Tab-separated table of C-alpha atoms in Angstrom:
chain	number	residue	atom	x	y	z
A	1	MET	CA	-32.307	31.211	-81.750
A	2	ALA	CA	-29.368	29.423	-83.352
A	3	LEU	CA	-25.889	29.868	-81.921
A	4	ALA	CA	-23.173	30.620	-84.436
A	5	PRO	CA	-19.753	32.338	-84.365
A	6	ARG	CA	-19.504	35.830	-85.797
A	7	LEU	CA	-17.118	38.791	-85.974
A	8	ASP	CA	-17.917	42.229	-84.536
A	9	LEU	CA	-15.964	45.450	-85.039
A	10	ARG	CA	-16.067	47.878	-82.090
A	11	GLN	CA	-14.310	51.175	-81.418
A	12	SER	CA	-13.310	52.234	-77.897
A	13	GLN	CA	-10.929	54.610	-76.115
A	14	SER	CA	-8.794	53.907	-73.070
A	15	LEU	CA	-6.004	55.636	-71.228
A	16	VAL	CA	-2.810	53.582	-71.251
A	17	MET	CA	0.137	54.564	-69.093
A	18	THR	CA	3.388	54.066	-70.943
A	19	PRO	CA	6.488	52.914	-69.023
A	20	GLN	CA	7.927	56.430	-69.401
A	21	LEU	CA	4.797	57.969	-67.914
A	22	GLN	CA	4.861	55.535	-65.005
A	23	GLN	CA	8.519	56.355	-64.407
A	24	ALA	CA	7.876	60.122	-64.443
A	25	ILE	CA	5.065	59.732	-61.897
A	26	LYS	CA	7.260	57.559	-59.691
A	27	LEU	CA	10.123	60.072	-59.779
A	28	LEU	CA	7.846	62.870	-58.573
A	29	THR	CA	6.868	60.889	-55.486
A	30	LEU	CA	10.375	59.824	-54.443
A	31	SER	CA	12.408	61.782	-51.917
A	32	ASN	CA	16.031	62.689	-52.638
A	33	LEU	CA	17.426	59.683	-50.773
A	34	GLU	CA	14.987	57.310	-52.475
A	35	LEU	CA	15.825	58.885	-55.814
A	36	GLU	CA	19.538	58.355	-55.245
A	37	SER	CA	18.946	54.627	-54.789
A	38	PHE	CA	16.722	54.563	-57.880
A	39	ILE	CA	19.391	56.296	-59.993
A	40	SER	CA	22.035	53.825	-58.820
A	41	ASP	CA	19.877	50.920	-59.978
A	42	GLU	CA	19.248	52.564	-63.351
A	43	VAL	CA	22.953	53.261	-63.906
A	44	GLU	CA	23.725	49.608	-63.245
A	45	LYS	CA	21.098	48.452	-65.745
A	46	ASN	CA	21.768	50.979	-68.519
A	47	PRO	CA	25.368	51.155	-69.870
A	48	LEU	CA	24.699	54.533	-71.511
A	49	LEU	CA	23.949	56.288	-68.226
A	50	ASP	CA	26.760	57.937	-66.347
A	51	THR	CA	26.994	60.132	-63.270
A	52	GLY	CA	28.644	63.506	-63.677
A	53	GLU	CA	29.177	66.600	-61.588
A	54	ILE	CA	26.605	67.752	-59.078
A	55	SER	CA	24.880	70.898	-60.223
A	56	THR	CA	23.049	73.490	-58.141
A	57	GLU	CA	19.561	74.630	-59.069
A	58	SER	CA	18.030	77.537	-57.241
A	59	GLY	CA	15.662	80.418	-57.768
A	60	GLU	CA	16.162	83.918	-56.453
A	61	ALA	CA	13.907	86.910	-56.814
A	62	PRO	CA	14.868	90.565	-56.637
A	63	ASP	CA	13.123	93.140	-54.476
A	64	GLY	CA	11.512	90.679	-52.085
A	65	GLU	CA	9.700	88.711	-54.805
A	66	ILE	CA	10.012	85.006	-55.508
A	67	LEU	CA	10.521	83.814	-59.040
A	68	SER	CA	10.947	80.366	-60.517
A	69	GLU	CA	13.631	79.592	-63.026
A	70	PRO	CA	12.927	81.317	-66.384
A	71	GLY	CA	11.651	78.888	-68.934
A	72	ALA	CA	11.184	76.065	-66.481
A	73	GLN	CA	8.538	73.553	-67.420
A	74	GLY	CA	6.349	71.687	-65.010
A	75	SER	CA	5.925	67.970	-64.639
A	76	ASP	CA	2.611	68.143	-66.463
A	77	GLU	CA	4.527	68.988	-69.616
A	78	ILE	CA	6.845	66.045	-69.265
A	79	LEU	CA	3.933	63.725	-68.615
A	80	SER	CA	2.283	64.888	-71.805
A	81	SER	CA	5.448	64.933	-73.907
A	82	GLY	CA	6.892	61.900	-75.624
A	83	PRO	CA	10.335	60.519	-76.502
A	84	SER	CA	10.042	61.834	-80.053
A	85	GLU	CA	11.600	65.197	-79.198
A	86	SER	CA	15.072	65.968	-80.443
A	87	GLU	CA	17.913	64.476	-78.466
A	88	SER	CA	19.584	67.867	-78.127
A	89	THR	CA	16.945	68.886	-75.584
A	90	LEU	CA	17.472	65.717	-73.597
A	91	ASP	CA	21.240	65.707	-73.289
A	92	MET	CA	21.756	67.868	-70.207
A	93	GLN	CA	25.021	69.781	-69.825
A	94	GLY	CA	26.473	71.068	-66.579
A	95	ASP	CA	26.245	74.731	-67.586
A	96	THR	CA	22.739	74.833	-68.978
A	97	ASP	CA	20.851	74.870	-65.698
A	98	SER	CA	22.388	77.826	-63.899
A	99	PHE	CA	19.778	79.812	-62.055
A	100	SER	CA	21.657	82.507	-60.186
A	101	SER	CA	25.253	82.928	-59.141
A	102	ASN	CA	24.030	83.961	-55.714
A	103	SER	CA	22.772	80.523	-54.701
A	104	LEU	CA	22.988	78.852	-51.336
A	105	SER	CA	25.770	76.470	-52.299
A	106	GLU	CA	27.842	79.324	-53.771
A	107	SER	CA	27.441	81.608	-50.765
A	108	ASP	CA	30.398	82.815	-48.724
A	109	GLY	CA	29.259	80.807	-45.707
A	110	ALA	CA	26.920	83.398	-44.203
A	111	LEU	CA	24.186	80.801	-43.942
A	112	ASP	CA	26.364	77.926	-42.765
A	113	GLY	CA	25.334	78.300	-39.135
A	114	GLN	CA	21.691	78.847	-40.037
A	115	LEU	CA	21.071	75.998	-42.454
A	116	GLY	CA	24.023	73.740	-41.740
A	117	LEU	CA	25.366	74.183	-45.287
A	118	ASN	CA	28.853	74.582	-46.614
A	119	GLY	CA	29.045	76.021	-50.054
A	120	ALA	CA	32.479	74.575	-50.710
A	121	SER	CA	31.480	71.012	-49.939
A	122	SER	CA	28.065	70.994	-51.606
A	123	GLY	CA	29.462	71.069	-55.120
A	124	SER	CA	32.322	69.534	-57.052
A	125	ALA	CA	34.129	72.863	-57.282
A	126	ALA	CA	35.684	72.233	-53.894
A	127	GLY	CA	38.121	69.867	-55.547
A	128	GLY	CA	37.231	66.771	-53.540
A	129	GLU	CA	34.453	64.696	-52.057
A	130	ALA	CA	32.720	65.772	-48.881
A	131	PRO	CA	33.411	63.631	-45.806
A	132	ASP	CA	31.008	60.771	-45.320
A	133	PHE	CA	29.727	61.448	-41.812
A	134	GLU	CA	27.512	58.352	-41.869
A	135	ASN	CA	30.618	56.143	-41.898
A	136	MET	CA	31.851	57.923	-38.777
A	137	LEU	CA	28.812	56.871	-36.765
A	138	THR	CA	29.451	54.085	-34.296
A	139	VAL	CA	27.090	51.156	-34.104
A	140	GLU	CA	24.688	51.812	-31.241
A	141	ILE	CA	24.292	48.928	-28.834
A	142	THR	CA	20.762	47.638	-28.333
A	143	LEU	CA	19.041	47.096	-25.007
A	144	THR	CA	19.111	43.325	-25.514
A	145	ASP	CA	22.874	43.306	-26.120
A	146	HIS	CA	23.427	45.594	-23.132
A	147	LEU	CA	21.484	43.284	-20.816
A	148	MET	CA	23.053	40.095	-22.187
A	149	ASP	CA	26.555	41.443	-21.586
A	150	GLN	CA	25.672	42.014	-17.928
A	151	ALA	CA	23.809	38.712	-17.545
A	152	GLY	CA	26.800	36.791	-18.910
A	153	ALA	CA	28.943	38.200	-16.110
A	154	VAL	CA	26.681	37.019	-13.270
A	155	LEU	CA	24.936	33.929	-14.697
A	156	SER	CA	26.005	30.769	-16.472
A	157	GLY	CA	24.675	27.477	-17.741
A	158	MET	CA	20.917	26.934	-17.577
A	159	ASP	CA	20.356	30.176	-15.648
A	160	LEU	CA	21.949	32.180	-18.461
A	161	PHE	CA	19.828	30.272	-20.986
A	162	VAL	CA	16.628	31.230	-19.133
A	163	ALA	CA	17.846	34.806	-18.698
A	164	GLN	CA	18.396	35.077	-22.451
A	165	HIS	CA	14.773	34.120	-23.127
A	166	ILE	CA	13.564	36.596	-20.506
A	167	ILE	CA	15.659	39.399	-21.995
A	168	ASP	CA	14.364	38.588	-25.481
A	169	GLN	CA	10.847	39.323	-24.200
A	170	ILE	CA	11.754	42.789	-22.858
A	171	ASP	CA	10.547	45.605	-25.114
A	172	GLU	CA	12.447	48.765	-26.008
A	173	CYS	CA	10.954	50.600	-23.012
A	174	GLY	CA	12.349	47.973	-20.624
A	175	TYR	CA	9.133	46.097	-19.746
A	176	LEU	CA	8.766	42.326	-19.750
A	177	GLN	CA	6.057	41.319	-22.214
A	178	ALA	CA	5.865	37.591	-21.418
A	179	ASP	CA	3.905	35.489	-18.946
A	180	LEU	CA	6.311	33.735	-16.566
A	181	LEU	CA	4.191	30.567	-16.326
A	182	GLU	CA	4.082	30.152	-20.105
A	183	LEU	CA	7.807	30.846	-20.309
A	184	ALA	CA	8.520	28.206	-17.636
A	185	GLN	CA	6.406	25.627	-19.452
A	186	ARG	CA	8.045	26.382	-22.786
A	187	LEU	CA	11.557	26.069	-21.359
A	188	ASN	CA	10.603	23.070	-19.174
A	189	VAL	CA	11.917	24.693	-15.987
A	190	GLY	CA	10.270	25.483	-12.679
A	191	LEU	CA	8.312	28.702	-12.200
A	192	VAL	CA	10.329	29.397	-9.051
A	193	ASP	CA	13.561	29.285	-11.054
A	194	VAL	CA	12.168	31.651	-13.696
A	195	GLU	CA	11.079	34.134	-11.021
A	196	ARG	CA	14.504	33.887	-9.354
A	197	ILE	CA	16.325	34.601	-12.622
A	198	LEU	CA	13.914	37.449	-13.396
A	199	GLY	CA	14.931	38.937	-10.050
A	200	VAL	CA	18.542	38.842	-11.223
A	201	VAL	CA	17.626	40.473	-14.539
A	202	GLN	CA	15.811	43.235	-12.652
A	203	THR	CA	19.055	44.107	-10.877
A	204	LEU	CA	20.801	44.897	-14.151
A	205	ASP	CA	21.388	48.358	-15.568
A	206	PRO	CA	19.329	50.457	-16.278
A	207	VAL	CA	17.458	50.374	-12.992
A	208	GLY	CA	13.826	49.373	-13.461
A	209	VAL	CA	14.332	47.140	-16.472
A	210	GLY	CA	12.458	43.828	-16.532
A	211	ALA	CA	9.383	45.193	-14.727
A	212	ARG	CA	5.989	43.877	-15.751
A	213	ASP	CA	4.097	47.118	-15.165
A	214	LEU	CA	4.677	50.734	-14.182
A	215	ALA	CA	4.200	50.103	-10.469
A	216	GLU	CA	6.862	47.380	-10.399
A	217	CYS	CA	9.199	49.621	-12.406
A	218	LEU	CA	8.843	52.386	-9.817
A	219	VAL	CA	9.311	49.898	-6.979
A	220	LEU	CA	12.616	48.713	-8.460
A	221	GLN	CA	13.882	52.274	-8.752
A	222	ALA	CA	12.683	53.169	-5.243
A	223	GLU	CA	14.478	50.129	-3.819
A	224	ASP	CA	17.660	51.086	-5.649
A	225	ALA	CA	17.423	54.620	-4.189
A	226	ASP	CA	16.712	53.166	-0.707
A	227	ARG	CA	13.396	55.037	-0.572
A	228	TYR	CA	11.024	52.061	-0.601
A	229	ASP	CA	9.421	52.320	2.824
A	230	PRO	CA	5.819	51.348	3.731
A	231	ALA	CA	4.509	54.843	2.935
A	232	MET	CA	6.143	54.836	-0.526
A	233	ALA	CA	4.809	51.314	-1.111
A	234	ARG	CA	1.236	52.442	-0.415
A	235	LEU	CA	1.705	55.495	-2.654
A	236	ILE	CA	2.896	53.336	-5.565
A	237	ASP	CA	-0.005	50.928	-4.998
A	238	ASN	CA	-2.408	53.870	-5.465
A	239	LEU	CA	-1.037	55.527	-8.598
A	240	ASP	CA	-4.596	55.901	-9.909
A	241	LEU	CA	-5.434	58.219	-6.997
A	242	LEU	CA	-2.234	60.170	-7.640
A	243	ALA	CA	-3.231	60.642	-11.270
A	244	LYS	CA	-6.601	62.021	-10.123
A	245	GLY	CA	-4.924	64.414	-7.703
A	246	ALA	CA	-6.700	62.954	-4.681
A	247	LEU	CA	-4.125	64.247	-2.189
A	248	PRO	CA	-6.275	64.152	1.000
A	249	GLN	CA	-7.119	60.514	0.365
A	250	LEU	CA	-3.474	59.650	-0.327
A	251	LYS	CA	-2.402	61.300	2.956
A	252	ARG	CA	-4.806	59.091	4.889
A	253	ILE	CA	-3.710	55.933	3.054
A	254	CYS	CA	0.017	56.623	3.402
A	255	GLY	CA	-0.269	58.040	6.925
A	256	VAL	CA	1.889	61.083	6.206
A	257	ASP	CA	1.486	64.846	6.333
A	258	ASP	CA	1.511	67.308	3.430
A	259	GLU	CA	5.266	67.819	3.469
A	260	ASP	CA	6.108	64.092	3.419
A	261	LEU	CA	3.561	63.422	0.680
A	262	MET	CA	4.981	66.173	-1.528
A	263	ASP	CA	8.461	64.792	-0.897
A	264	MET	CA	7.405	61.310	-2.012
A	265	ILE	CA	5.653	62.664	-5.102
A	266	SER	CA	8.763	64.649	-5.972
A	267	GLU	CA	10.801	61.458	-5.611
A	268	LEU	CA	8.514	59.583	-7.986
A	269	ARG	CA	8.847	62.372	-10.543
A	270	ASN	CA	12.592	61.741	-10.663
A	271	TYR	CA	12.100	58.082	-11.641
A	272	ASP	CA	12.140	56.992	-15.268
A	273	PRO	CA	8.896	55.277	-16.393
A	274	LYS	CA	10.689	53.948	-19.515
A	275	PRO	CA	14.169	52.923	-18.383
A	276	GLY	CA	14.886	50.872	-21.486
A	277	CYS	CA	14.813	53.962	-23.703
A	278	LYS	CA	18.127	55.051	-22.190
A	279	ILE	CA	19.915	52.279	-24.073
A	280	GLY	CA	19.944	52.174	-27.854
A	281	GLY	CA	16.745	50.970	-29.423
A	282	GLY	CA	17.929	51.261	-33.024
A	283	ALA	CA	19.614	53.702	-35.329
A	284	VAL	CA	18.200	57.195	-35.474
A	285	GLN	CA	16.890	58.036	-38.922
A	286	SER	CA	17.749	61.635	-39.711
A	287	VAL	CA	15.622	63.691	-42.095
A	288	VAL	CA	17.468	65.038	-45.124
A	289	PRO	CA	15.735	68.137	-46.534
A	290	ASP	CA	14.909	68.146	-50.230
A	291	VAL	CA	14.598	71.939	-50.494
A	292	PHE	CA	16.450	74.798	-48.812
A	293	ILE	CA	14.736	78.142	-48.198
A	294	ALA	CA	16.656	81.215	-47.048
A	295	GLU	CA	16.203	84.970	-47.059
A	296	ARG	CA	19.060	87.268	-47.944
A	297	ALA	CA	18.749	91.029	-48.458
A	298	ASN	CA	14.943	90.844	-48.658
A	299	ARG	CA	15.175	88.082	-51.271
A	300	TRP	CA	13.974	84.506	-50.967
A	301	ILE	CA	16.344	81.827	-52.237
A	302	ILE	CA	14.879	78.422	-53.090
A	303	GLU	CA	17.298	75.625	-53.834
A	304	VAL	CA	16.892	71.900	-54.426
A	305	ASN	CA	19.261	69.870	-52.274
A	306	SER	CA	21.472	68.495	-55.021
A	307	ALA	CA	24.131	67.295	-52.580
A	308	THR	CA	22.446	63.883	-52.415
A	309	LEU	CA	21.739	63.681	-56.154
A	310	PRO	CA	24.412	62.776	-58.724
A	311	LYS	CA	24.213	64.498	-62.088
A	312	VAL	CA	23.040	61.928	-64.623
A	313	LEU	CA	24.338	62.228	-68.196
A	314	VAL	CA	24.093	60.193	-71.377
A	315	ASN	CA	27.472	58.753	-72.389
A	316	ARG	CA	27.472	59.662	-76.108
A	317	SER	CA	30.995	58.463	-76.814
A	318	TYR	CA	30.248	55.005	-75.448
A	319	TYR	CA	27.057	54.931	-77.485
A	320	SER	CA	29.042	55.642	-80.657
A	321	GLU	CA	31.432	52.794	-79.888
A	322	LEU	CA	28.620	50.340	-79.272
A	323	LYS	CA	26.738	51.517	-82.336
A	324	ASP	CA	29.706	50.853	-84.624
A	325	GLY	CA	30.081	47.382	-83.178
A	326	ALA	CA	26.403	46.377	-83.365
A	327	GLN	CA	25.748	44.172	-86.407
A	328	ASP	CA	22.554	42.208	-85.876
A	329	LYS	CA	19.101	43.750	-85.647
A	330	GLN	CA	18.483	42.627	-82.077
A	331	SER	CA	21.628	44.377	-80.811
A	332	LYS	CA	20.716	47.608	-82.568
A	333	GLU	CA	17.207	47.542	-81.118
A	334	TRP	CA	18.589	46.972	-77.632
A	335	LEU	CA	21.072	49.843	-78.013
A	336	ASN	CA	18.390	52.228	-79.302
A	337	GLU	CA	16.138	51.260	-76.421
A	338	CYS	CA	18.932	51.987	-73.917
A	339	LEU	CA	19.496	55.387	-75.525
A	340	ALA	CA	15.805	56.268	-75.414
A	341	ASP	CA	15.525	55.198	-71.768
A	342	ALA	CA	18.646	57.149	-70.833
A	343	ASN	CA	17.431	60.298	-72.597
A	344	TRP	CA	14.040	60.040	-70.951
A	345	LEU	CA	15.483	59.528	-67.470
A	346	VAL	CA	17.792	62.536	-67.808
A	347	LYS	CA	14.923	64.707	-68.950
A	348	ALA	CA	12.584	63.382	-66.242
A	349	LEU	CA	15.127	64.095	-63.505
A	350	ASP	CA	15.687	67.624	-64.759
A	351	GLN	CA	11.958	68.331	-64.933
A	352	ARG	CA	11.466	66.827	-61.479
A	353	GLN	CA	13.851	69.338	-59.943
A	354	ARG	CA	12.282	72.217	-61.851
A	355	THR	CA	8.832	71.157	-60.684
A	356	ILE	CA	9.956	70.941	-57.055
A	357	VAL	CA	11.403	74.458	-57.285
A	358	LYS	CA	8.193	75.689	-58.858
A	359	VAL	CA	5.962	74.197	-56.145
A	360	ALA	CA	8.271	75.316	-53.328
A	361	THR	CA	8.332	78.836	-54.786
A	362	GLU	CA	4.548	79.046	-54.700
A	363	ILE	CA	4.466	77.689	-51.138
A	364	VAL	CA	6.850	80.445	-50.046
A	365	LYS	CA	4.694	83.019	-51.797
A	366	GLN	CA	1.550	81.779	-50.080
A	367	GLN	CA	3.153	81.282	-46.649
A	368	GLU	CA	5.627	84.174	-46.603
A	369	GLU	CA	4.315	85.415	-43.249
A	370	PHE	CA	5.090	82.027	-41.717
A	371	PHE	CA	8.729	82.178	-42.806
A	372	ARG	CA	9.038	85.724	-41.485
A	373	LYS	CA	6.967	85.641	-38.253
A	374	GLY	CA	6.280	82.027	-37.287
A	375	VAL	CA	3.541	79.419	-37.116
A	376	ALA	CA	0.963	81.831	-35.704
A	377	HIS	CA	0.843	83.453	-39.154
A	378	LEU	CA	0.409	80.225	-41.142
A	379	ARG	CA	-2.375	80.638	-43.699
A	380	PRO	CA	-4.874	77.987	-44.822
A	381	LEU	CA	-3.697	76.416	-48.058
A	382	THR	CA	-4.853	73.553	-50.273
A	383	LEU	CA	-3.240	71.593	-53.069
A	384	LYS	CA	-5.792	73.052	-55.438
A	385	ASN	CA	-4.705	76.623	-54.629
A	386	VAL	CA	-1.082	75.870	-55.490
A	387	ALA	CA	-2.031	73.839	-58.578
A	388	GLU	CA	-4.096	76.715	-59.968
A	389	GLN	CA	-1.339	79.260	-59.423
A	390	ILE	CA	1.394	77.231	-61.114
A	391	GLU	CA	-0.992	75.810	-63.761
A	392	MET	CA	-0.478	72.176	-62.939
A	393	HIS	CA	-2.778	69.359	-61.990
A	394	GLU	CA	-3.624	68.898	-58.330
A	395	SER	CA	-2.364	65.305	-58.371
A	396	THR	CA	1.031	66.520	-59.602
A	397	VAL	CA	1.349	68.907	-56.659
A	398	SER	CA	0.340	66.099	-54.312
A	399	ARG	CA	3.097	63.855	-55.671
A	400	VAL	CA	5.692	66.619	-55.478
A	401	THR	CA	4.930	67.343	-51.813
A	402	SER	CA	4.902	63.688	-50.730
A	403	ASN	CA	7.878	62.413	-48.688
A	404	LYS	CA	9.779	65.667	-49.106
A	405	TYR	CA	11.052	68.127	-46.524
A	406	LEU	CA	11.850	71.823	-46.540
A	407	SER	CA	14.595	73.395	-44.453
A	408	CYS	CA	14.422	77.052	-43.422
A	409	SER	CA	15.550	79.243	-40.554
A	410	ARG	CA	12.611	78.003	-38.434
A	411	GLY	CA	13.488	74.336	-38.816
A	412	THR	CA	12.744	71.424	-41.106
A	413	PHE	CA	9.137	70.833	-42.158
A	414	GLU	CA	7.394	68.352	-44.405
A	415	LEU	CA	5.962	70.073	-47.456
A	416	LYS	CA	2.543	68.714	-46.515
A	417	TYR	CA	2.787	70.739	-43.278
A	418	PHE	CA	2.006	73.947	-45.163
A	419	PHE	CA	-1.335	72.618	-46.427
A	420	THR	CA	-3.879	73.075	-43.644
A	421	SER	CA	-7.574	73.722	-43.278
A	422	GLY	CA	-8.872	77.209	-42.484
A	423	ILE	CA	-10.726	78.740	-39.538
A	424	GLN	CA	-13.066	81.579	-40.397
A	425	SER	CA	-12.194	84.967	-38.913
A	426	SER	CA	-14.707	86.445	-36.463
A	427	THR	CA	-14.078	89.918	-37.889
A	428	GLY	CA	-14.890	88.847	-41.430
A	429	GLY	CA	-11.256	89.055	-42.537
A	430	GLU	CA	-8.955	86.414	-43.958
A	431	ALA	CA	-9.306	82.878	-42.615
A	432	ALA	CA	-6.551	81.475	-40.377
A	433	SER	CA	-4.771	78.151	-40.580
A	434	ALA	CA	-5.669	75.376	-38.151
A	435	GLU	CA	-1.982	75.155	-37.174
A	436	ALA	CA	-2.002	78.868	-36.357
A	437	VAL	CA	-5.048	78.389	-34.120
A	438	LYS	CA	-3.284	75.512	-32.341
A	439	SER	CA	-0.313	77.793	-31.800
A	440	HIS	CA	-2.544	80.403	-30.142
A	441	ILE	CA	-4.232	77.770	-27.949
A	442	LYS	CA	-0.854	76.471	-26.793
A	443	SER	CA	0.317	80.009	-26.047
A	444	LEU	CA	-2.790	80.774	-23.978
A	445	ILE	CA	-2.530	77.573	-21.937
A	446	ASP	CA	1.223	77.907	-21.379
A	447	ASN	CA	0.776	81.436	-20.038
A	448	GLU	CA	-2.371	80.855	-17.955
A	449	ASP	CA	-2.454	81.769	-14.292
A	450	PRO	CA	-2.189	78.628	-12.091
A	451	LYS	CA	-4.958	80.099	-9.917
A	452	LYS	CA	-7.197	80.843	-12.918
A	453	ILE	CA	-7.097	77.848	-15.227
A	454	LEU	CA	-8.721	78.576	-18.582
A	455	SER	CA	-11.735	76.473	-19.470
A	456	ASP	CA	-12.574	75.604	-23.082
A	457	ASP	CA	-15.342	78.214	-23.045
A	458	LYS	CA	-12.854	80.832	-21.853
A	459	LEU	CA	-10.429	79.786	-24.582
A	460	VAL	CA	-13.200	80.256	-27.149
A	461	ALA	CA	-13.781	83.807	-25.890
A	462	LEU	CA	-10.073	84.667	-25.887
A	463	LEU	CA	-9.598	83.263	-29.382
A	464	LYS	CA	-12.570	85.290	-30.575
A	465	ASP	CA	-10.902	88.416	-29.219
A	466	ARG	CA	-7.881	87.484	-31.340
A	467	GLY	CA	-10.065	87.173	-34.419
A	468	PHE	CA	-10.768	83.417	-34.534
A	469	ASP	CA	-14.386	82.305	-34.766
A	470	ILE	CA	-14.121	78.752	-33.461
A	471	ALA	CA	-16.517	76.381	-31.710
A	472	ARG	CA	-15.894	74.918	-28.261
A	473	ARG	CA	-15.696	71.352	-29.563
A	474	THR	CA	-13.030	72.433	-32.050
A	475	VAL	CA	-11.005	74.018	-29.245
A	476	ALA	CA	-11.255	70.769	-27.280
A	477	LYS	CA	-10.145	68.759	-30.332
A	478	TYR	CA	-7.138	71.002	-30.974
A	479	ARG	CA	-6.228	71.017	-27.269
A	480	GLU	CA	-6.251	67.225	-27.135
A	481	ALA	CA	-4.209	67.074	-30.356
A	482	LEU	CA	-1.588	69.218	-28.624
A	483	GLY	CA	-1.469	66.740	-25.729
A	484	MET	CA	-2.933	69.184	-23.197
A	485	GLY	CA	-5.440	68.069	-20.611
A	486	SER	CA	-8.763	69.604	-19.702
A	487	SER	CA	-9.065	72.506	-17.272
A	488	VAL	CA	-9.732	70.070	-14.406
A	489	GLN	CA	-6.661	67.982	-15.232
A	490	ARG	CA	-4.464	71.053	-15.605
A	491	ARG	CA	-5.716	72.494	-12.315
A	492	ARG	CA	-4.745	69.305	-10.481
A	493	GLN	CA	-1.394	69.252	-12.249
A	494	LYS	CA	-0.655	72.871	-11.338
A	495	ALA	CA	-1.631	72.154	-7.727
A	496	LEU	CA	0.758	69.211	-7.520
A	497	GLU	CA	3.573	71.213	-9.086
A	498	GLY	CA	2.935	74.114	-6.705
A	499	LYS	CA	3.037	71.919	-3.631
A	500	ALA	CA	6.055	69.984	-4.854
A	501	ALA	CA	7.904	73.255	-5.408
């Protein structure tokens, strides 16, 4: 068969994501703080974008119901719409997005103590900017800096140089993570000198820092408290027996009676197994909620936290000036592209907030008992359930609930927290959330009689009496997830606590 060039005509279809579509998807996933950084970058790149007043968007329902903003569109609509719509719908004004005059940020302060809000400072109507509390935070000293300051006061020259390398190998919990022989070879100093300087480092504050294991950490603290006698030394050498609750064996090894053994165990309980955590360790990252939920007069109020989001507007007057000055074709194309991008970003931000309110509203509807009565009444919920109710795609709901937090009277929760698997009811009624079952397990174990520790089989029976049809292996899995030991471990723990008391 001869080889020859030829032309073929084929027809095919493919889904292409436009830059606007990619941007809309990205905006849905970002949290408020991430979005603020994104907006700042866009304002720097696009001369037609400007930041205006901060607006408040909330939804309030009368008579105990929860309603989204009238006429609000979901993110599915914006993903399917294009930039060909009229510019009048894209240019957002400050007074076009009012939901209800009875919003959280406009309240008289009744919820200030509950949610930590101040209506006067959350908006621009207060007449000034809110204080920047982040700038008031002092720089927290790290454990390394804390130890080096002390080492510089007692060491100098080569000893201080070796001490610096030792301190650099101490982790945030205060434990030395380096081999002394390797450190001595790397620094070309004697092992005896390294051990001597380590002894100096171990005398620094906090007590117990520089230890190579838990036993050495406890020894350092016992020596500092002048409680390191031969009996305490043997007890620390047999921490594995203490963990097993082998008290008769420990009495024989330490050569003490019950009272002295309980006294030594009580002393060990007062020691810190992670002394380094007392000092710094890095800046604490606080969680900023993206949505506020509150109940007032049997009404649920859902508000997007706009305090961290500047209002983005299209600067029309500046566009007119640039348009009159543009002469060549390339400049006009660039200006039109900036206008289209600015219009799209404004619209995408507005639809993002509306979508968040819509999803949060449905979550409150589905989990109303949780907000009223607590985690024991959390219902099983999936992304598909919410997507069907608000007529959006499941992937859109997933993006909206990612990296976002909800603040209510019961605390701050990630939106993903409200989506849990279900446990079938033993009475044939409505299924219960896995988090609710964990709450019941924790309650049963916390209130158990020290003389009658509940086994997993007993927990299964008690949960069944409460209406939860759950297998023993599932109870064990949930118990371990809560950080609670088995019945044998808890019995030993209760015995130690009883004797120590």
